[in-house]
């Protein structure tokens, strides 16, 4: 612990991982007190370590926290904006809830700071109305009020709020409450759309992302979608056990993360099958990229108790505008994948574009 403390003091902004920790609360707390950020348990150390490191080195910047402030006091607004700005958070203010729905669509806040008592419509009424919109049922709402009646506070929370801050508020506490609430909400939202084994988008989220990309596609845009499937995966599980099979799936996920661009979509479609969407890339270019990844994966050793094994994958790729819906692209790529399997596996096949009627 003394060594950890010295390193932490010398590198205060670094992330510290401790690998090989027994699954006991006392030891984990002891290490975190010494300065460790993440503890990796013994039974999952390599997989967990690689997953954490890959997440840490993602080149995409963390999106700035956005806070919608619904407050009619100019003094309170000034204090709130100053506090949030000092902690690197963006804010947008409106003096009453009448324009809230319109602003929500434009601003897309991570959290709403809601004054309890405003003219025409109070904060609890606005919150109850907001919770009836499916898109905002989970958006965190923190009440701001001079109300000190605990019973009324509890009732306000029951009717849709998440937390309650009493005026006059401490600016540091306000910023800390907002920041930690947004961080936890983002983490829960991330967990709901990401696959637990690989950290990739899950089946539902991947299809939704593909739909969104197609909806935003310009008339002359390009998009290639690929379906990947690990060859003879059942025999890997049967011969070496499911932990080895899981490691093979994670290895392909990490390889895809490392080789593809941060703007590309990667999802675990189910089992040993993956879906990829690459914007701005045509069919031939996508095949070249996938074939390079395929060759690299085929030479990657996967450790097991008696040594190591090598595994391959097959892939099919389809492109917009030859197929112009998410289901059409996935179906065409899947048919090309089946063709790759039928022709001997460990290869990438292009979907045949549909001819005009």
C-alpha positions as a Python dict, from the first residue, in 0.01 Angstrom:
ca = {
    (1, 'X'): (0, 0, 0),
    (2, 'X'): (289, 238, 66),
    (3, 'X'): (419, 181, -289),
    (4, 'X'): (73, 244, -431),
    (5, 'X'): (48, 568, -234),
    (6, 'X'): (382, 693, -364),
    (7, 'X'): (293, 614, -726),
    (8, 'X'): (-50, 772, -686),
    (9, 'X'): (108, 1089, -546),
    (10, 'X'): (348, 1107, -840),
    (11, 'X'): (75, 1036, -1100),
    (12, 'X'): (-249, 1180, -960),
    (13, 'X'): (-438, 1179, -1292),
    (14, 'X'): (-353, 819, -1393),
    (15, 'X'): (-585, 520, -1371),
    (16, 'X'): (-450, 242, -1142),
    (17, 'X'): (-551, -122, -1189),
    (18, 'X'): (-473, -396, -937),
    (19, 'X'): (-486, -743, -1091),
    (20, 'X'): (-539, -1065, -895),
    (21, 'X'): (-750, -941, -604),
    (22, 'X'): (-939, -1201, -398),
    (23, 'X'): (-1316, -1151, -399),
    (24, 'X'): (-1333, -1005, -48),
    (25, 'X'): (-1474, -665, 44),
    (26, 'X'): (-1205, -588, 303),
    (27, 'X'): (-918, -634, 59),
    (28, 'X'): (-1088, -438, -220),
    (29, 'X'): (-1164, -147, 14),
    (30, 'X'): (-808, -155, 148),
    (31, 'X'): (-665, -124, -203),
    (32, 'X'): (-905, 154, -302),
    (33, 'X'): (-811, 348, 11),
    (34, 'X'): (-447, 314, -90),
    (35, 'X'): (-521, 470, -430),
    (36, 'X'): (-632, 191, -664),
    (37, 'X'): (-910, 288, -908),
    (38, 'X'): (-1007, -58, -1038),
    (39, 'X'): (-960, -401, -881),
    (40, 'X'): (-963, -706, -1111),
    (41, 'X'): (-1056, -1038, -947),
    (42, 'X'): (-835, -1344, -986),
    (43, 'X'): (-1091, -1552, -1174),
    (44, 'X'): (-1142, -1294, -1449),
    (45, 'X'): (-823, -1095, -1448),
    (46, 'X'): (-703, -1107, -1811),
    (47, 'X'): (-1044, -1064, -1974),
    (48, 'X'): (-1148, -788, -1737),
    (49, 'X'): (-814, -610, -1762),
    (50, 'X'): (-813, -602, -2142),
    (51, 'X'): (-1175, -489, -2155),
    (52, 'X'): (-1111, -205, -1909),
    (53, 'X'): (-796, -90, -2090),
    (54, 'X'): (-969, -93, -2429),
    (55, 'X'): (-1253, 116, -2288),
    (56, 'X'): (-1002, 354, -2130),
    (57, 'X'): (-806, 419, -2450),
    (58, 'X'): (-1107, 484, -2674),
    (59, 'X'): (-1024, 789, -2883),
    (60, 'X'): (-1376, 930, -2874),
    (61, 'X'): (-1400, 1209, -2620),
    (62, 'X'): (-1650, 1181, -2338),
    (63, 'X'): (-1954, 1389, -2425),
    (64, 'X'): (-1993, 1692, -2200),
    (65, 'X'): (-2266, 1666, -1936),
    (66, 'X'): (-2579, 1863, -2029),
    (67, 'X'): (-2814, 1999, -1762),
    (68, 'X'): (-3152, 2158, -1825),
    (69, 'X'): (-3236, 2409, -1550),
    (70, 'X'): (-3606, 2487, -1502),
    (71, 'X'): (-3596, 2781, -1259),
    (72, 'X'): (-3767, 3121, -1239),
    (73, 'X'): (-3519, 3294, -1007),
    (74, 'X'): (-3244, 3481, -1193),
    (75, 'X'): (-3023, 3478, -885),
    (76, 'X'): (-3054, 3100, -853),
    (77, 'X'): (-2993, 3056, -1228),
    (78, 'X'): (-2670, 3258, -1208),
    (79, 'X'): (-2544, 3053, -913),
    (80, 'X'): (-2636, 2723, -1076),
    (81, 'X'): (-2475, 2805, -1411),
    (82, 'X'): (-2159, 2929, -1242),
    (83, 'X'): (-2129, 2612, -1035),
    (84, 'X'): (-2194, 2377, -1329),
    (85, 'X'): (-1958, 2568, -1558),
    (86, 'X'): (-1677, 2555, -1301),
    (87, 'X'): (-1709, 2176, -1304),
    (88, 'X'): (-1705, 2145, -1684),
    (89, 'X'): (-2079, 2095, -1735),
    (90, 'X'): (-2300, 2261, -1993),
    (91, 'X'): (-2640, 2405, -1899),
    (92, 'X'): (-2949, 2550, -2060),
    (93, 'X'): (-3211, 2743, -1861),
    (94, 'X'): (-3581, 2812, -1902),
    (95, 'X'): (-3785, 3022, -1653),
    (96, 'X'): (-4092, 2794, -1651),
    (97, 'X'): (-4189, 2448, -1781),
    (98, 'X'): (-4413, 2572, -2067),
    (99, 'X'): (-4135, 2522, -2328),
    (100, 'X'): (-3985, 2217, -2162),
    (101, 'X'): (-4096, 1955, -2418),
    (102, 'X'): (-3967, 2165, -2708),
    (103, 'X'): (-3632, 2232, -2538),
    (104, 'X'): (-3591, 1866, -2443),
    (105, 'X'): (-3609, 1762, -2809),
    (106, 'X'): (-3343, 2016, -2907),
    (107, 'X'): (-3110, 2001, -2606),
    (108, 'X'): (-3129, 1633, -2498),
    (109, 'X'): (-3017, 1689, -2136),
    (110, 'X'): (-2854, 1425, -1917),
    (111, 'X'): (-3035, 1568, -1613),
    (112, 'X'): (-3302, 1823, -1524),
    (113, 'X'): (-3273, 2060, -1228),
    (114, 'X'): (-3636, 2140, -1149),
    (115, 'X'): (-3757, 2421, -925),
    (116, 'X'): (-4046, 2297, -711),
    (117, 'X'): (-4255, 2615, -709),
    (118, 'X'): (-4307, 2821, -1026),
    (119, 'X'): (-4597, 3025, -1165),
    (120, 'X'): (-4863, 2844, -1372),
    (121, 'X'): (-4714, 2494, -1329),
    (122, 'X'): (-4511, 2360, -1037),
    (123, 'X'): (-4214, 2128, -1068),
    (124, 'X'): (-4397, 1818, -948),
    (125, 'X'): (-4672, 1864, -1209),
    (126, 'X'): (-4414, 1917, -1482),
    (127, 'X'): (-4227, 1605, -1369),
    (128, 'X'): (-4543, 1392, -1367),
    (129, 'X'): (-4623, 1506, -1722),
    (130, 'X'): (-4267, 1441, -1836),
    (131, 'X'): (-4267, 1087, -1697),
    (132, 'X'): (-4559, 1004, -1929),
    (133, 'X'): (-4328, 1043, -2230),
    (134, 'X'): (-4143, 716, -2290),
    (135, 'X'): (-3824, 891, -2405),
    (136, 'X'): (-3789, 1071, -2069),
    (137, 'X'): (-3917, 818, -1819),
    (138, 'X'): (-3563, 755, -1693),
    (139, 'X'): (-3410, 1104, -1728),
    (140, 'X'): (-3278, 1204, -1382),
    (141, 'X'): (-3467, 1492, -1221),
    (142, 'X'): (-3330, 1677, -917),
    (143, 'X'): (-3572, 1910, -737),
    (144, 'X'): (-3461, 2251, -608),
    (145, 'X'): (-3678, 2405, -341),
    (146, 'X'): (-3689, 2590, -11),
    (147, 'X'): (-3946, 2330, 101),
    (148, 'X'): (-3834, 2178, 432),
    (149, 'X'): (-4139, 1961, 500),
    (150, 'X'): (-4002, 1606, 475),
    (151, 'X'): (-4346, 1464, 396),
    (152, 'X'): (-4384, 1696, 95),
    (153, 'X'): (-4030, 1615, -19),
    (154, 'X'): (-4102, 1242, -6),
    (155, 'X'): (-4426, 1292, -198),
    (156, 'X'): (-4242, 1494, -464),
    (157, 'X'): (-3990, 1214, -505),
    (158, 'X'): (-4268, 953, -523),
    (159, 'X'): (-4426, 1145, -810),
    (160, 'X'): (-4122, 1122, -1034),
    (161, 'X'): (-3818, 1300, -889),
    (162, 'X'): (-3484, 1134, -817),
    (163, 'X'): (-3324, 1364, -560),
    (164, 'X'): (-3404, 1676, -358),
    (165, 'X'): (-3175, 1972, -286),
    (166, 'X'): (-3292, 2240, -45),
    (167, 'X'): (-3240, 2611, -114),
    (168, 'X'): (-3018, 2788, -38),
    (169, 'X'): (-2796, 2514, -184),
    (170, 'X'): (-2423, 2464, -150),
    (171, 'X'): (-2272, 2512, -501),
    (172, 'X'): (-2014, 2236, -447),
    (173, 'X'): (-2281, 1991, -329),
    (174, 'X'): (-2503, 2088, -622),
    (175, 'X'): (-2228, 2020, -877),
    (176, 'X'): (-2129, 1693, -707),
    (177, 'X'): (-2490, 1572, -696),
    (178, 'X'): (-2545, 1654, -1062),
    (179, 'X'): (-2217, 1498, -1175),
    (180, 'X'): (-2251, 1170, -984),
    (181, 'X'): (-2617, 1133, -1082),
    (182, 'X'): (-2536, 1177, -1452),
    (183, 'X'): (-2238, 939, -1431),
    (184, 'X'): (-2452, 666, -1274),
    (185, 'X'): (-2734, 723, -1521),
    (186, 'X'): (-2495, 702, -1816),
    (187, 'X'): (-2343, 383, -1675),
    (188, 'X'): (-2688, 224, -1631),
    (189, 'X'): (-2788, 332, -1980),
    (190, 'X'): (-2463, 191, -2115),
    (191, 'X'): (-2522, -140, -1938),
    (192, 'X'): (-2873, -163, -2083),
    (193, 'X'): (-2752, -139, -2443),
    (194, 'X'): (-2418, -322, -2420),
    (195, 'X'): (-2345, -692, -2414),
    (196, 'X'): (-2207, -802, -2077),
    (197, 'X'): (-1943, -1041, -2216),
    (198, 'X'): (-1785, -817, -2481),
    (199, 'X'): (-1891, -460, -2402),
    (200, 'X'): (-2023, -426, -2760),
    (201, 'X'): (-2373, -308, -2846),
    (202, 'X'): (-2629, -580, -2785),
    (203, 'X'): (-2871, -711, -3049),
    (204, 'X'): (-3148, -456, -2990),
    (205, 'X'): (-2915, -157, -2960),
    (206, 'X'): (-2721, -254, -3274),
    (207, 'X'): (-3039, -271, -3482),
    (208, 'X'): (-3155, 65, -3341),
    (209, 'X'): (-2818, 222, -3423),
    (210, 'X'): (-2833, 86, -3778),
    (211, 'X'): (-3184, 229, -3819),
    (212, 'X'): (-3060, 568, -3695),
    (213, 'X'): (-2766, 567, -3937),
    (214, 'X'): (-2991, 489, -4231),
    (215, 'X'): (-3239, 759, -4130),
    (216, 'X'): (-2955, 1015, -4133),
    (217, 'X'): (-2801, 886, -4456),
    (218, 'X'): (-2759, 1152, -4730),
    (219, 'X'): (-2877, 1056, -5083),
    (220, 'X'): (-2521, 992, -5200),
    (221, 'X'): (-2404, 832, -4874),
    (222, 'X'): (-2230, 497, -4841),
    (223, 'X'): (-2278, 235, -4572),
    (224, 'X'): (-2160, -126, -4555),
    (225, 'X'): (-2302, -381, -4310),
    (226, 'X'): (-2130, -709, -4228),
    (227, 'X'): (-2238, -1021, -4041),
    (228, 'X'): (-1958, -1230, -3883),
    (229, 'X'): (-1984, -1578, -3737),
    (230, 'X'): (-1708, -1778, -3562),
    (231, 'X'): (-1648, -2106, -3747),
    (232, 'X'): (-1713, -2440, -3571),
    (233, 'X'): (-1780, -2256, -3245),
    (234, 'X'): (-1988, -2537, -3095),
    (235, 'X'): (-1689, -2770, -3120),
    (236, 'X'): (-1476, -2514, -2932),
    (237, 'X'): (-1725, -2517, -2642),
    (238, 'X'): (-1764, -2894, -2654),
    (239, 'X'): (-1388, -2965, -2666),
    (240, 'X'): (-1246, -2694, -2440),
    (241, 'X'): (-1538, -2567, -2229),
    (242, 'X'): (-1746, -2252, -2226),
    (243, 'X'): (-1483, -2032, -2053),
    (244, 'X'): (-1249, -2087, -2349),
    (245, 'X'): (-1540, -2022, -2587),
    (246, 'X'): (-1615, -1697, -2406),
    (247, 'X'): (-1252, -1595, -2436),
    (248, 'X'): (-1260, -1659, -2813),
    (249, 'X'): (-1569, -1435, -2842),
    (250, 'X'): (-1401, -1162, -2635),
    (251, 'X'): (-1084, -1187, -2842),
    (252, 'X'): (-1274, -1127, -3164),
    (253, 'X'): (-1460, -836, -3002),
    (254, 'X'): (-1132, -676, -2892),
    (255, 'X'): (-978, -733, -3234),
    (256, 'X'): (-1273, -563, -3404),
    (257, 'X'): (-1246, -268, -3163),
    (258, 'X'): (-877, -237, -3234),
    (259, 'X'): (-895, -261, -3614),
    (260, 'X'): (-1212, -68, -3690),
    (261, 'X'): (-1263, 307, -3658),
    (262, 'X'): (-1426, 464, -3354),
    (263, 'X'): (-1707, 579, -3587),
    (264, 'X'): (-1786, 222, -3695),
    (265, 'X'): (-2065, 33, -3520),
    (266, 'X'): (-1985, -308, -3372),
    (267, 'X'): (-2248, -525, -3207),
    (268, 'X'): (-2276, -875, -3071),
    (269, 'X'): (-2579, -997, -3261),
    (270, 'X'): (-2615, -1315, -3059),
    (271, 'X'): (-2401, -1611, -2950),
    (272, 'X'): (-2090, -1615, -3168),
    (273, 'X'): (-2236, -1379, -3431),
    (274, 'X'): (-2140, -1011, -3474),
    (275, 'X'): (-2277, -723, -3680),
    (276, 'X'): (-2070, -430, -3810),
    (277, 'X'): (-2175, -107, -3983),
    (278, 'X'): (-1912, 106, -4158),
    (279, 'X'): (-2017, 449, -4282),
    (280, 'X'): (-1853, 606, -4587),
    (281, 'X'): (-1723, 271, -4714),
    (282, 'X'): (-1845, 82, -5021),
    (283, 'X'): (-1877, -292, -5066),
    (284, 'X'): (-1529, -358, -5207),
    (285, 'X'): (-1356, -144, -4943),
    (286, 'X'): (-1550, -314, -4664),
    (287, 'X'): (-1449, -656, -4792),
    (288, 'X'): (-1080, -559, -4790),
    (289, 'X'): (-1103, -434, -4430),
    (290, 'X'): (-1287, -746, -4312),
    (291, 'X'): (-1049, -977, -4494),
    (292, 'X'): (-752, -822, -4314),
    (293, 'X'): (-923, -872, -3978),
    (294, 'X'): (-1016, -1229, -4078),
    (295, 'X'): (-654, -1314, -4163),
    (296, 'X'): (-526, -1165, -3838),
    (297, 'X'): (-786, -1347, -3627),
    (298, 'X'): (-705, -1680, -3796),
    (299, 'X'): (-344, -1650, -3672),
    (300, 'X'): (-436, -1547, -3318),
    (301, 'X'): (-370, -1820, -3056),
    (302, 'X'): (-632, -1879, -2786),
    (303, 'X'): (-500, -2035, -2467),
    (304, 'X'): (-658, -2337, -2299),
    (305, 'X'): (-547, -2581, -2029),
    (306, 'X'): (-352, -2806, -2266),
    (307, 'X'): (-199, -2538, -2489),
    (308, 'X'): (-363, -2314, -2746),
    (309, 'X'): (-596, -2332, -3044),
    (310, 'X'): (-669, -2122, -3348),
    (311, 'X'): (-1015, -2027, -3466),
    (312, 'X'): (-1149, -1860, -3782),
    (313, 'X'): (-1459, -1665, -3875),
    (314, 'X'): (-1669, -1627, -4187),
    (315, 'X'): (-1837, -1304, -4295),
    (316, 'X'): (-2090, -1164, -4538),
    (317, 'X'): (-2115, -798, -4631),
    (318, 'X'): (-2392, -592, -4796),
    (319, 'X'): (-2402, -226, -4890),
    (320, 'X'): (-2638, 70, -4911),
    (321, 'X'): (-2802, 179, -5145),
    (322, 'X'): (-2837, -171, -5298),
    (323, 'X'): (-3021, -259, -4977),
    (324, 'X'): (-3183, 44, -4816),
    (325, 'X'): (-3335, -83, -4489),
    (326, 'X'): (-3172, -221, -4175),
    (327, 'X'): (-3351, -553, -4209),
    (328, 'X'): (-3263, -570, -4580),
    (329, 'X'): (-2894, -504, -4515),
    (330, 'X'): (-2875, -758, -4232),
    (331, 'X'): (-3064, -1022, -4429),
    (332, 'X'): (-2843, -974, -4736),
    (333, 'X'): (-2524, -983, -4529),
    (334, 'X'): (-2649, -1295, -4351),
    (335, 'X'): (-2717, -1469, -4683),
    (336, 'X'): (-2363, -1383, -4797),
    (337, 'X'): (-2234, -1520, -4464),
    (338, 'X'): (-2415, -1850, -4526),
    (339, 'X'): (-2256, -1862, -4870),
    (340, 'X'): (-1911, -1811, -4713),
    (341, 'X'): (-1983, -2098, -4474),
    (342, 'X'): (-2100, -2323, -4761),
    (343, 'X'): (-1785, -2250, -4964),
    (344, 'X'): (-1549, -2367, -4691),
    (345, 'X'): (-1557, -2100, -4416),
    (346, 'X'): (-1275, -1857, -4317),
    (347, 'X'): (-1363, -1613, -4595),
    (348, 'X'): (-1562, -1296, -4670),
    (349, 'X'): (-1839, -1292, -4930),
    (350, 'X'): (-2020, -993, -5081),
    (351, 'X'): (-2398, -984, -5107),
    (352, 'X'): (-2523, -971, -5465),
    (353, 'X'): (-2694, -633, -5527),
    (354, 'X'): (-3058, -654, -5629),
    (355, 'X'): (-3122, -569, -5991),
    (356, 'X'): (-3387, -304, -6063),
    (357, 'X'): (-3728, -451, -6148),
}
